[in-house]
Short mmCIF file of C-alpha atoms in Angstrom, two decimals:
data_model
loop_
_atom_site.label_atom_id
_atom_site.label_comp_id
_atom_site.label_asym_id
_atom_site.label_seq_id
_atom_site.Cartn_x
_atom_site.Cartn_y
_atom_site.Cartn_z
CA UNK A 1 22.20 13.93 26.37
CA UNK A 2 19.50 16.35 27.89
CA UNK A 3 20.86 19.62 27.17
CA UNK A 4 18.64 22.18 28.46
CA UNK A 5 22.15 24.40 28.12
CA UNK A 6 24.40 23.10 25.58
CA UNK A 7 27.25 25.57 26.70
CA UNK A 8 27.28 24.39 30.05
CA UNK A 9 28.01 20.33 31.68
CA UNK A 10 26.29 20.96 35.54
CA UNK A 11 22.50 20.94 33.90
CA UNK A 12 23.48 17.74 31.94
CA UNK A 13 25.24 16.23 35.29
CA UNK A 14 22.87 17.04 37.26
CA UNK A 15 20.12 15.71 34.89
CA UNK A 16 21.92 12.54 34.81
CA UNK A 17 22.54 12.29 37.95
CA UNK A 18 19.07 12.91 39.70
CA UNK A 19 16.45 11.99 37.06
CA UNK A 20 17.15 7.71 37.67
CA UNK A 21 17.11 8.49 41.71
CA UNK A 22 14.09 10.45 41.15
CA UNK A 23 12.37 7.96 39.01
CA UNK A 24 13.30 4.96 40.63
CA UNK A 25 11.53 6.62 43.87
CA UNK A 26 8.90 7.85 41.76
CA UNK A 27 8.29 4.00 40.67
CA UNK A 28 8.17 2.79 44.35
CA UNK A 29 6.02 5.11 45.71
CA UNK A 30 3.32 4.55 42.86
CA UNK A 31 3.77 1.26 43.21
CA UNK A 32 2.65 1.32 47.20
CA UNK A 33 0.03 4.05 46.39
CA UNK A 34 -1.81 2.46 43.18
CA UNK A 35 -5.06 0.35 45.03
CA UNK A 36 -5.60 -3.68 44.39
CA UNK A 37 -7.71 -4.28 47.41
CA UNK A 38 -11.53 -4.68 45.00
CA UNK A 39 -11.18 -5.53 41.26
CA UNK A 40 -13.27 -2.25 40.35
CA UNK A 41 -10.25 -0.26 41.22
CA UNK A 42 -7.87 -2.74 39.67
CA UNK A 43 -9.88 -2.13 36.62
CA UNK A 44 -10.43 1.34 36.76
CA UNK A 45 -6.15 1.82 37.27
CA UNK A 46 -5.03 0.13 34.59
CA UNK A 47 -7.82 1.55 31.97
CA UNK A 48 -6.04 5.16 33.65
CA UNK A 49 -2.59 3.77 32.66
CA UNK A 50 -3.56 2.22 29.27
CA UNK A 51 -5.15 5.14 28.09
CA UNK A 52 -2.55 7.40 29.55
CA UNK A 53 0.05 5.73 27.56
CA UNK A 54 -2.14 5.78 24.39
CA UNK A 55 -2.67 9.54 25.08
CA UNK A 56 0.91 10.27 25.56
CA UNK A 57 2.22 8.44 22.64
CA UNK A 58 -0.65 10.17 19.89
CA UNK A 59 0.42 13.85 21.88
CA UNK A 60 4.30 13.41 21.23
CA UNK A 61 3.28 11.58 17.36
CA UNK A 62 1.27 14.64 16.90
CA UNK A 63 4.01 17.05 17.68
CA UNK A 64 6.04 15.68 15.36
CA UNK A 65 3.61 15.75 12.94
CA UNK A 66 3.41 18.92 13.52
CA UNK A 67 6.79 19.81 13.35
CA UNK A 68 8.03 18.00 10.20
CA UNK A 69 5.10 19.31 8.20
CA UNK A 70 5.87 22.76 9.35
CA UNK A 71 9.30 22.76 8.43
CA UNK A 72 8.66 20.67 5.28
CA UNK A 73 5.38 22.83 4.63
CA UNK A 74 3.96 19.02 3.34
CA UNK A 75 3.43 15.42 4.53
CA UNK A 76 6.52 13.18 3.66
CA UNK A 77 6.68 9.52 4.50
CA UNK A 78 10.63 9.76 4.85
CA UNK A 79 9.67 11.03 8.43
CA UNK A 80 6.72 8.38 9.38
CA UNK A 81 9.20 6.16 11.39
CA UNK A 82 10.37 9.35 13.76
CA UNK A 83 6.39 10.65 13.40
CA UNK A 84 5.21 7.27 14.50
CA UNK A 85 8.89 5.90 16.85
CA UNK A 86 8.36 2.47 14.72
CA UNK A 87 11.12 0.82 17.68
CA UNK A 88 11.23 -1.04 20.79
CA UNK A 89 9.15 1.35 22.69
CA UNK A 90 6.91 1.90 20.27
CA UNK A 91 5.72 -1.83 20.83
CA UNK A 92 6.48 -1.69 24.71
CA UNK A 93 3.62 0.64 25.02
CA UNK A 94 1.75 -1.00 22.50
CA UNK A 95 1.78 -4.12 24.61
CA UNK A 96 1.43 -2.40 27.79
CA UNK A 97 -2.06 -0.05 26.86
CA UNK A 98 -3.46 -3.41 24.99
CA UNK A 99 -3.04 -5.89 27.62
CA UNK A 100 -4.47 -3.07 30.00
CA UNK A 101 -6.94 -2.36 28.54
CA UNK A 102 -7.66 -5.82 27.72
CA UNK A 103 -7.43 -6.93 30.91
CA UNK A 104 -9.74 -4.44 32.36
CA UNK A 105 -12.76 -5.80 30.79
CA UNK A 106 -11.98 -9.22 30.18
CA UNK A 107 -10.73 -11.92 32.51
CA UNK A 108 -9.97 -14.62 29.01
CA UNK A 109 -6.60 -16.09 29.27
CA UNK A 110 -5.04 -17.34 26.42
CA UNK A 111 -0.43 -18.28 25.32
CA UNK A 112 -0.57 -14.60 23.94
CA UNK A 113 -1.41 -12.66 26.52
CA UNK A 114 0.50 -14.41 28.90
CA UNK A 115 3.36 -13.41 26.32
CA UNK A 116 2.29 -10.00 26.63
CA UNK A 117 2.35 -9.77 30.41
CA UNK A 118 5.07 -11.67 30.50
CA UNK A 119 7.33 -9.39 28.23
CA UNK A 120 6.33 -6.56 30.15
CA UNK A 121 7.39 -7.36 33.31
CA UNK A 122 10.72 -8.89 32.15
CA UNK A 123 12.14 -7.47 29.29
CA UNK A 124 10.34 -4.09 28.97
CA UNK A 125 10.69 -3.80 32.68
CA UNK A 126 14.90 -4.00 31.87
CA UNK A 127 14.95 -2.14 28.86
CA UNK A 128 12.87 0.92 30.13
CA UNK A 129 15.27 0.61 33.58
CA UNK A 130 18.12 0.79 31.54
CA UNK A 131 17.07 3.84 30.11
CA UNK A 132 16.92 5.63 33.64
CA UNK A 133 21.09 5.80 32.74
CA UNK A 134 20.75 5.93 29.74
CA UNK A 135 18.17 8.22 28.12
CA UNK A 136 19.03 7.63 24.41
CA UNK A 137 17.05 4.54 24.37
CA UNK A 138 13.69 5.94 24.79
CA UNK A 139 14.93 9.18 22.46
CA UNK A 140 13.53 8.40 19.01
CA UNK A 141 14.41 11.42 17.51
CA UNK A 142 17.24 13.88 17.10
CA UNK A 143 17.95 16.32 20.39
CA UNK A 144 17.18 20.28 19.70
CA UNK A 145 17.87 22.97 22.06
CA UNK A 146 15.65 25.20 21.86
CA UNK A 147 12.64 25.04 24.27
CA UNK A 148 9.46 23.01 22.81
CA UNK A 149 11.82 21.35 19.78
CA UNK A 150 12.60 18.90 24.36
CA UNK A 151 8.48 18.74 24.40
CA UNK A 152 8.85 14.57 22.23
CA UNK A 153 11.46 13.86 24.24
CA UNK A 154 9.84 14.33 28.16
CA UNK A 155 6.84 12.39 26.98
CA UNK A 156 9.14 9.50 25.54
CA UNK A 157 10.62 9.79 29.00
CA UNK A 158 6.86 9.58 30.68
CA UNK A 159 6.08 7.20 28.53
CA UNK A 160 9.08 4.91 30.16
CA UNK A 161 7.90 5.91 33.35
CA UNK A 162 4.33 5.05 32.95
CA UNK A 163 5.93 1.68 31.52
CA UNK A 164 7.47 1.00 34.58
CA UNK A 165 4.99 1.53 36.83
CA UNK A 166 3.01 -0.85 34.84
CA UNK A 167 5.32 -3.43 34.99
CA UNK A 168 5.41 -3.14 38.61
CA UNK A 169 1.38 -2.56 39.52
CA UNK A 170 1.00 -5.86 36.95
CA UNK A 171 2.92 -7.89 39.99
CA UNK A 172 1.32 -6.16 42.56
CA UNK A 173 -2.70 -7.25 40.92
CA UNK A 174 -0.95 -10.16 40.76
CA UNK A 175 -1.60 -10.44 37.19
CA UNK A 176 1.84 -11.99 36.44
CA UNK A 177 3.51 -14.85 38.42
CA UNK A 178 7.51 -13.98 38.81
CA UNK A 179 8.75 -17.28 37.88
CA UNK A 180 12.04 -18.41 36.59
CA UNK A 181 10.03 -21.19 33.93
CA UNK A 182 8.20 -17.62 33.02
CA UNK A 183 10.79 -15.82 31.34
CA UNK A 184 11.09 -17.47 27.98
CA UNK A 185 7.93 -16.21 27.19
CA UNK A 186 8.99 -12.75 27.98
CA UNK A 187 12.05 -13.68 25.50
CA UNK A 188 9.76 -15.17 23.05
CA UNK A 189 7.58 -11.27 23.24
CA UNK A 190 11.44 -9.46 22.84
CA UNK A 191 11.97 -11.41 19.70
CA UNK A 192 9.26 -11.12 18.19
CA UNK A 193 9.54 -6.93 18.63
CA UNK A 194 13.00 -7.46 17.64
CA UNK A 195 11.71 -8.76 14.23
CA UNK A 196 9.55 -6.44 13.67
CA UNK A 197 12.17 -3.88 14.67
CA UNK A 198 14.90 -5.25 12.84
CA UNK A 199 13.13 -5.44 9.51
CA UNK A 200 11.92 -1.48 9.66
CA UNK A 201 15.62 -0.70 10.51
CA UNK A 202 17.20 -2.31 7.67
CA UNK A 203 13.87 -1.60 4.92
CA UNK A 204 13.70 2.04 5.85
CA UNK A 205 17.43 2.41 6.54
CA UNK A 206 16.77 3.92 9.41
CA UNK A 207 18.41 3.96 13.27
CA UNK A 208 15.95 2.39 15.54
CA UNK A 209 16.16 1.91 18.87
CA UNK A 210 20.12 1.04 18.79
CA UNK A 211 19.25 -1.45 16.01
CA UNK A 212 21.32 -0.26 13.03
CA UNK A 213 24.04 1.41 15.31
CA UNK A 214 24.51 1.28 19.22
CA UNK A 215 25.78 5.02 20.35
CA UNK A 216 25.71 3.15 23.62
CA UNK A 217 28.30 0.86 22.68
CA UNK A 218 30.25 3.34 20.86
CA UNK A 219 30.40 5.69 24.11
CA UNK A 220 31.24 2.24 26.12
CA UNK A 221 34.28 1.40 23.68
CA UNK A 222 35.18 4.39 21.66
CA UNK A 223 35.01 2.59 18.27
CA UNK A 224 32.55 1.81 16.05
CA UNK A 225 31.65 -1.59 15.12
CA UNK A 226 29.65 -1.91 11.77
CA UNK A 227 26.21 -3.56 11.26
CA UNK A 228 25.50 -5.90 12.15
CA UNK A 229 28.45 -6.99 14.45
CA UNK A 230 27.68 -5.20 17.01
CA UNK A 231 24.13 -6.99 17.64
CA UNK A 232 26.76 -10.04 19.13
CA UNK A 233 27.55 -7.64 21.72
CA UNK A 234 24.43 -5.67 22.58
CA UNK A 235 21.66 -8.32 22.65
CA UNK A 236 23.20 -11.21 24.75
CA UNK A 237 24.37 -7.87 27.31
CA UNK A 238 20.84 -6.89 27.71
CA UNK A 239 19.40 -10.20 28.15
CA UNK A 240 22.05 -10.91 30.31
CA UNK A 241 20.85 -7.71 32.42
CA UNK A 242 17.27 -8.49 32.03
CA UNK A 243 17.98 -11.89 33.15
CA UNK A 244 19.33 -10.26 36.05
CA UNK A 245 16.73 -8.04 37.24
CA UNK A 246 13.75 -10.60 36.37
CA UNK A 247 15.86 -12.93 38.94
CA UNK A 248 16.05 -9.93 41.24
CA UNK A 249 12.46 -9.13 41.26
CA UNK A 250 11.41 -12.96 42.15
CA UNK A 251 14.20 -12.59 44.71
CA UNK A 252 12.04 -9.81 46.20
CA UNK A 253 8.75 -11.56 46.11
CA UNK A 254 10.08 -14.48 47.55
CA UNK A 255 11.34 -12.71 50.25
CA UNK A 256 7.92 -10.85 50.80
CA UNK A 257 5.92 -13.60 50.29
CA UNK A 258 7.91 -16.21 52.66
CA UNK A 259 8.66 -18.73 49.48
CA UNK A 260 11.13 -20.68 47.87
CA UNK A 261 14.09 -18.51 45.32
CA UNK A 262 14.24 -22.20 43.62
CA UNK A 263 11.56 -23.70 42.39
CA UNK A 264 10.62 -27.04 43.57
CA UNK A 265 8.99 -29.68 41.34
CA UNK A 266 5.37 -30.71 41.54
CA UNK A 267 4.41 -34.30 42.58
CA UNK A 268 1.83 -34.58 40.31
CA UNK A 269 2.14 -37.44 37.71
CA UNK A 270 3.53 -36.25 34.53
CA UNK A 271 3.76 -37.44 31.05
CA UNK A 272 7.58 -37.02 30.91
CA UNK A 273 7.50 -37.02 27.13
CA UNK A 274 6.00 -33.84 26.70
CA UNK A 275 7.42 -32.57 29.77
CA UNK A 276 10.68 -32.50 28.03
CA UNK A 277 9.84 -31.80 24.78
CA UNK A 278 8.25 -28.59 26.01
CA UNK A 279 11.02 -27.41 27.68
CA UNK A 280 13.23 -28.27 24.69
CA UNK A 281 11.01 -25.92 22.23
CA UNK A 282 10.62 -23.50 24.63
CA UNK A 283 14.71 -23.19 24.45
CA UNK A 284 14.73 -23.70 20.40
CA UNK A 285 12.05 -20.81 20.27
CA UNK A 286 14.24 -18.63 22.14
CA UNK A 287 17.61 -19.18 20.85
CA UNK A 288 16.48 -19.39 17.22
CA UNK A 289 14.99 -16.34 16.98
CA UNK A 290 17.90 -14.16 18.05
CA UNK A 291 20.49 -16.18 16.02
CA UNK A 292 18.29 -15.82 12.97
CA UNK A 293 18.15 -12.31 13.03
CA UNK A 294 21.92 -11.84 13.35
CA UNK A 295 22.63 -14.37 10.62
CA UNK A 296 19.64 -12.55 8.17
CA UNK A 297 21.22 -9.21 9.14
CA UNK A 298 24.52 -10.50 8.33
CA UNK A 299 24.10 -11.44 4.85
CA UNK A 300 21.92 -8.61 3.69
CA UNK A 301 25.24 -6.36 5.58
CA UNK A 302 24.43 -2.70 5.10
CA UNK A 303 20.55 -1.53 5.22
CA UNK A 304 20.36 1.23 2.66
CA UNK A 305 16.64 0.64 2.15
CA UNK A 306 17.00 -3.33 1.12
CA UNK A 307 13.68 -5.13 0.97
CA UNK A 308 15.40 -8.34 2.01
CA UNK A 309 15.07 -6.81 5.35
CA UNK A 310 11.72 -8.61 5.17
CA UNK A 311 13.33 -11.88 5.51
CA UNK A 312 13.54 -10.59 9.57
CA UNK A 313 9.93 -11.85 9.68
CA UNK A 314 10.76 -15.59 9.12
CA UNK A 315 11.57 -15.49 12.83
CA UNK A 316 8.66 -13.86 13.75
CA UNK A 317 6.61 -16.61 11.96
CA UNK A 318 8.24 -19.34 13.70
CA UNK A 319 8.56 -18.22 17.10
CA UNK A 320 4.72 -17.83 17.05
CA UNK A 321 4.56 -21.89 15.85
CA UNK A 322 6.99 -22.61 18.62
CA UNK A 323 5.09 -20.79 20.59
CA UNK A 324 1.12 -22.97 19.63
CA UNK A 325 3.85 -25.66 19.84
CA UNK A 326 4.66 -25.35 23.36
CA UNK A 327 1.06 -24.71 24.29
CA UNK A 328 -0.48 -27.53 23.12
CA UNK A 329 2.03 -29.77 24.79
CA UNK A 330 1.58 -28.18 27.92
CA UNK A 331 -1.55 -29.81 28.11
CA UNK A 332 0.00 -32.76 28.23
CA UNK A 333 2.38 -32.49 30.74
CA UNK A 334 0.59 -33.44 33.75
CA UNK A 335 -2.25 -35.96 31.58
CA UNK A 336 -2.04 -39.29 31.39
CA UNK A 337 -3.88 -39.94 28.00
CA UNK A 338 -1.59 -41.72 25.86
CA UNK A 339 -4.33 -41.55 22.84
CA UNK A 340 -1.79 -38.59 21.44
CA UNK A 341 0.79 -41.89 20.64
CA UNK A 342 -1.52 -43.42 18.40
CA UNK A 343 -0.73 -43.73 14.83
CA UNK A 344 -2.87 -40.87 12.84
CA UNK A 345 -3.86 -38.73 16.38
CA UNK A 346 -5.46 -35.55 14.76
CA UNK A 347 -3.82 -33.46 18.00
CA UNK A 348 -0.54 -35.25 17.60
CA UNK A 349 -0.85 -33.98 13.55
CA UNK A 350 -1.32 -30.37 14.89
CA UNK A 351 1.64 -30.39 17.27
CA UNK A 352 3.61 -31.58 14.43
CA UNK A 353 2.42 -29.22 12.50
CA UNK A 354 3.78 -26.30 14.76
CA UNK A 355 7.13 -28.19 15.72
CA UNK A 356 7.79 -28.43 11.83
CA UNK A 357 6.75 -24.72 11.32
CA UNK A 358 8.64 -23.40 14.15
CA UNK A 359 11.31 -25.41 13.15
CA UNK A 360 11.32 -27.88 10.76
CA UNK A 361 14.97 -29.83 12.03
CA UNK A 362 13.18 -29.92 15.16
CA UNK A 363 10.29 -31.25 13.52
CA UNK A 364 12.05 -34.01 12.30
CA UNK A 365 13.51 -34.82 15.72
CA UNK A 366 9.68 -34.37 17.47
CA UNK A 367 8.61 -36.37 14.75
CA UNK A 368 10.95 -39.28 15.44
CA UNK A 369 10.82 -39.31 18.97
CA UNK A 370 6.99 -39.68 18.73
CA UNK A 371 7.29 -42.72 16.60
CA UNK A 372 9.99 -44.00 19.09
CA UNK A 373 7.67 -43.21 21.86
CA UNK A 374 4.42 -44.49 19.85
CA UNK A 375 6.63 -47.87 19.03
CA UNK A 376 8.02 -48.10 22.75
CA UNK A 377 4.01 -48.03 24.33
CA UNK A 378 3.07 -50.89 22.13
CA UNK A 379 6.13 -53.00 22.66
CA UNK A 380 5.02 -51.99 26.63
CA UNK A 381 1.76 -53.03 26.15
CA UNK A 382 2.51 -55.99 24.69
CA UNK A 383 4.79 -56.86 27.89
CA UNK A 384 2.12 -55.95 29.91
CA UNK A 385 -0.25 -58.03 27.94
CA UNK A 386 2.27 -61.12 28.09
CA UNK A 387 3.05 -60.45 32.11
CA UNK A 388 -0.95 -60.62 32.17
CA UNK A 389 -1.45 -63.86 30.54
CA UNK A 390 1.24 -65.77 32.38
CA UNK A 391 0.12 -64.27 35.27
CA UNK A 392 -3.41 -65.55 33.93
CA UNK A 393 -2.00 -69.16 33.03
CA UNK A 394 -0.29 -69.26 36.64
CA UNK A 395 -3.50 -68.78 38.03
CA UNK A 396 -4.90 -71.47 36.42
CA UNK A 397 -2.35 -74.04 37.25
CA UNK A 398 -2.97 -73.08 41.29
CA UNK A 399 -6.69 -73.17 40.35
CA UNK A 400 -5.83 -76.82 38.60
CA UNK A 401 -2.98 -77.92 41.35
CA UNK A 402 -5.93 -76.71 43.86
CA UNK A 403 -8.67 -78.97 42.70
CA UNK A 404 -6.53 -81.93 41.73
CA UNK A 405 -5.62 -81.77 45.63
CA UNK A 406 -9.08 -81.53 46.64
CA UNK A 407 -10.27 -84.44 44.76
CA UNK A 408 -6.99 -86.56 46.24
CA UNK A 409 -7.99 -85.84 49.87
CA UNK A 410 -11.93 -86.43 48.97
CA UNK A 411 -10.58 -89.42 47.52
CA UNK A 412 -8.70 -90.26 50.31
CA UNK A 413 -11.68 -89.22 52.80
CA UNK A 414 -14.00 -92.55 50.84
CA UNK A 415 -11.37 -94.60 50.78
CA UNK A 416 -11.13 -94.44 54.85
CA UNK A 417 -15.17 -94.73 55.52
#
């Protein structure tokens, strides 16, 4: 794929060979060598790698620039999504030198930059290993031979590097906590790239990032399946893979740090309403999102610059309402205020809102269920009320039984003087 002499294979081999050992090495020793003992030098290493990445990304944009206008001897937009690599790590780094920089001078937390973190360290983290083998991911445009035309392509590979390493020093600052009930928000940051992605691919008719046709899968197979067919094949594989390495890396700091591979549940008390219903949106914001795209990209078939494309946003739009929906039930998980079951709640009106946004079938089920629950706590309370008062009426037949006794033996007591 690296050609630095077409004519001959032992550069390529060699190249293909040595350049994942190399990195991977590369990657571990940066990781032991990048400081977290004070927060000043937290802070000051990740503004070095946000900005790096920024840096990197405007000097291989501006080559191009330069390039195509030099060649074209004007400024043509047919060229801003190679100019500008509009595709997966195009918003890798984007993510990456925002929550970096972010992070450096602010310690807010907030769903969406947990989403960032989280996608960087799990999906980014696979995709940009991947590319170690397999340096036509990170490629955005076509390869020349001829000495400078290589110059985009060893910064995209930089830029993956850098990427990496980020990834890895995020774990290490212990910015990001490798858990398994983690990675769906990692999924939730893929898919909403993959939207974003997806809908340049097929409005711009334009190859991105494997998107519009996998020349991985075609070198895997030998045969070329059309758009978007393929995508059945190539997106459950990679987050298969990621899957795998996420699962990998907790492996490692469990091991490290003495705990648990499986998770054990807390004792707290929890509201096991939400509890569920969190966990199911959390899946329906997941799997929607990637079935969505394949069914959008399915009926609109072949790109050819169709503006329908823009119909890829829908799941975009309602992973981001799953997303408010899961985080405002999460506060409920481990509260015991059972105000949000009464009948016109304003917060249970906002999580309904979201559920029916992010998915209105779902919203219909959530909406149900919190009837069912709301009709289920007054029937309990009006057991509880019930148990009370015969509990209450019991009382007052000892209390009755009790005197009526006392009087008989005081009775009994003048009766004998």
């Amino acid at each position: 794929m690296f050609d630095v002499q077409p004519s001959y294979n032992l550069p390529t081999t060699l190249f293909n060979v040595l350049f994942p050992i190399i990195s991977i090495v590369l990657c571990a020793g940066l990781f032991f060598v990048l400081p977290k003992k004070t927060a000043k030098a937290v802070k000051i290493t990740k503004l070095v790698l946000g900005f790096l990445l920024i840096g990197l990304y405007l000097a291989k944009t501006s080559f191009l620039i330069y390039r195509y206008t030099s060649l074209l001897g004007k400024f043509d937009l047919t060229y801003v999504d190679k100019m500008f690599g509009l595709d997966l790590n195009f918003y890798f780094t984007f993510m990456a030198a925002f929550y970096l920089i972010f992070s450096a001078f602010s310690n807010k937390k907030n769903i969406f930059l947990d989403i960032l973190k989280n996608t960087i360290v799990s999906i980014s983290f696979a995709y940009c290993a991947l590319a170690l083998f397999n340096p036509k991911m990170v490629f955005t445009l076509a390869n020349y031979a001829y000495g400078w035309y290589h110059f985009p392509n060893i910064l995209a590979m930089v830029i993956n590097l850098i990427l990496l390493v980020t990834a890895l020093y995020l774990i290490k600052a212990n910015d990001v906590q490798i858990s398994l009930k983690n990675f769906w928000q990692g999924l939730a940051g893929y898919i909403m790239a993959l939207s974003l992605c997806m809908t340049l691919a097929i409005v711009l008719n334009v190859n991105i990032s494997e998107l519009s046709y996998s020349n991985t899968l075609y070198d895997v197979i030998k045969t070329r399946i059309n758009f978007p067919w393929f995508l059945l094949i190539v997106i459950p594989v990679f987050l298969l893979i990621s899957f795998g390495i996420y699962c990998l890396i907790r492996l490692i700091v469990c091991k490290i740090s003495h705990t648990s591979f499986i998770e054990k549940p807390t004792l707290e008390k929890k509201n096991e309403f939400f509890d569920i219903y969190t966990f199911a949106t959390k899946t329906v914001c997941c799997m929607q999102g990637i079935l969505l795209l394949i069914i959008i990209s399915t009926l609109v078939k072949k790109p050819q610059r169709n503006f329908w494309g823009l119909t890829c946003l829908i799941p975009f739009i309602m992973t981001i309402f799953c997303i408010l929906a899961v985080n405002e039930m999460k506060k409920y998980i481990t509260s015991n205020n059972e105000s949000i079951f009464e009948d016109g709640n304003k917060n249970a009106k906002k999580i309904l809102t979201y559920t029916f946004l992010g998915n209105f079938i779902f919203g219909f089920a959530f909406k149900a269920q919190l009837k069912n629950e709301r009709e289920n706590l007054i029937e309990y309370k009006k057991r509880m009320e019930r148990k009370r008062q015969r509990e209450l009426e019991a009382k007052e037949e000892e209390i009755i039984e009790e005197n009526d006794s006392n009087e008989q033996i005081e009775e009994e007591n003048e009766e004998n003087k």
